[in-house]
Amino acid sequence: MPFVVMFEVVVFVLLLIMFDFFVATFIPYATALSYSLFVVFWSSLVMPPLMSMSTANLQLEICLPTSHRLRYGGHWGSPFYLLKEKVKHNG
């Protein structure tokens, strides 16, 4: 019995998603938007993320106070790496 209820819920949700997608594609300016959202969703399933954060960098970001995070250009949830570079100034 729980399987039948679960199956009906899944079918209902899938039909609702398909209906929403088809309605969105009938709006003239939303066709490109719905297509691009579909492509972004599909590519996120197929391709791994471009930047991944190692555990050490994640711990470093969590341990940094807010002033240091902002100084290095990062904020909560941003996948960034702290790179030490020497900048040569012309002049």
GROMACS .gro file of C-alpha atoms in nm:
model
   91
    1MET     CA    1   0.000   0.000   0.000
    2PRO     CA    2   0.274   0.259   0.079
    3PHE     CA    3   0.437   0.179  -0.256
    4VAL     CA    4   0.114   0.258  -0.443
    5VAL     CA    5   0.077   0.592  -0.264
    6MET     CA    6   0.442   0.677  -0.329
    7PHE     CA    7   0.403   0.584  -0.697
    8GLU     CA    8   0.096   0.808  -0.730
    9VAL     CA    9   0.278   1.099  -0.567
   10VAL     CA   10   0.578   1.058  -0.798
   11VAL     CA   11   0.356   1.041  -1.107
   12PHE     CA   12   0.165   1.351  -0.993
   13VAL     CA   13   0.486   1.547  -0.935
   14LEU     CA   14   0.627   1.444  -1.274
   15LEU     CA   15   0.306   1.546  -1.451
   16LEU     CA   16   0.308   1.878  -1.265
   17ILE     CA   17   0.669   1.943  -1.368
   18MET     CA   18   0.592   1.859  -1.732
   19PHE     CA   19   0.283   2.083  -1.729
   20ASP     CA   20   0.480   2.374  -1.581
   21PHE     CA   21   0.758   2.326  -1.838
   22PHE     CA   22   0.513   2.322  -2.131
   23VAL     CA   23   0.326   2.628  -2.003
   24ALA     CA   24   0.654   2.815  -1.964
   25THR     CA   25   0.756   2.731  -2.321
   26PHE     CA   26   0.432   2.879  -2.460
   27ILE     CA   27   0.525   3.222  -2.325
   28PRO     CA   28   0.724   3.380  -2.612
   29TYR     CA   29   1.007   3.530  -2.408
   30ALA     CA   30   1.035   3.233  -2.170
   31THR     CA   31   1.130   2.971  -2.430
   32ALA     CA   32   1.500   3.057  -2.417
   33LEU     CA   33   1.491   3.080  -2.039
   34SER     CA   34   1.329   2.739  -1.996
   35TYR     CA   35   1.572   2.587  -2.247
   36SER     CA   36   1.873   2.740  -2.072
   37LEU     CA   37   1.750   2.619  -1.732
   38PHE     CA   38   1.710   2.270  -1.878
   39VAL     CA   39   2.063   2.281  -2.025
   40VAL     CA   40   2.212   2.404  -1.696
   41PHE     CA   41   2.030   2.130  -1.505
   42TRP     CA   42   2.135   1.858  -1.751
   43SER     CA   43   2.499   1.974  -1.764
   44SER     CA   44   2.515   1.978  -1.384
   45LEU     CA   45   2.417   1.611  -1.388
   46VAL     CA   46   2.668   1.519  -1.658
   47MET     CA   47   2.973   1.731  -1.572
   48PRO     CA   48   3.147   1.760  -1.234
   49PRO     CA   49   3.173   2.111  -1.086
   50LEU     CA   50   3.455   2.320  -1.229
   51MET     CA   51   3.594   2.427  -0.894
   52SER     CA   52   3.598   2.206  -0.592
   53MET     CA   53   3.710   2.305  -0.245
   54SER     CA   54   3.943   2.079  -0.056
   55THR     CA   55   3.879   2.003   0.309
   56ALA     CA   56   4.184   2.206   0.415
   57ASN     CA   57   4.064   2.517   0.231
   58LEU     CA   58   3.714   2.473   0.367
   59GLN     CA   59   3.850   2.455   0.723
   60LEU     CA   60   4.070   2.757   0.654
   61GLU     CA   61   3.773   2.960   0.531
   62ILE     CA   62   3.560   2.864   0.830
   63CYS     CA   63   3.839   2.957   1.074
   64LEU     CA   64   3.904   3.298   0.919
   65PRO     CA   65   3.733   3.597   1.081
   66THR     CA   66   3.501   3.804   0.864
   67SER     CA   67   3.757   4.080   0.802
   68HIS     CA   68   4.010   3.830   0.663
   69ARG     CA   69   3.749   3.659   0.446
   70LEU     CA   70   3.648   3.992   0.294
   71ARG     CA   71   4.012   4.098   0.252
   72TYR     CA   72   4.088   3.788   0.048
   73GLY     CA   73   3.778   3.830  -0.166
   74GLY     CA   74   3.578   3.541  -0.029
   75HIS     CA   75   3.256   3.508   0.161
   76TRP     CA   76   3.061   3.224   0.315
   77GLY     CA   77   3.003   2.946   0.066
   78SER     CA   78   3.238   3.073  -0.203
   79PRO     CA   79   3.480   2.816  -0.343
   80PHE     CA   80   3.798   3.018  -0.345
   81TYR     CA   81   4.163   2.943  -0.281
   82LEU     CA   82   4.397   3.175  -0.097
   83LEU     CA   83   4.682   3.232  -0.340
   84LYS     CA   84   4.997   3.409  -0.231
   85GLU     CA   85   5.118   3.606  -0.529
   86LYS     CA   86   5.372   3.882  -0.559
   87VAL     CA   87   5.244   4.170  -0.768
   88LYS     CA   88   5.504   4.373  -0.953
   89HIS     CA   89   5.415   4.739  -0.989
   90ASN     CA   90   5.527   4.928  -1.296
   91GLY     CA   91   5.698   5.249  -1.217
   0.00000   0.00000   0.00000
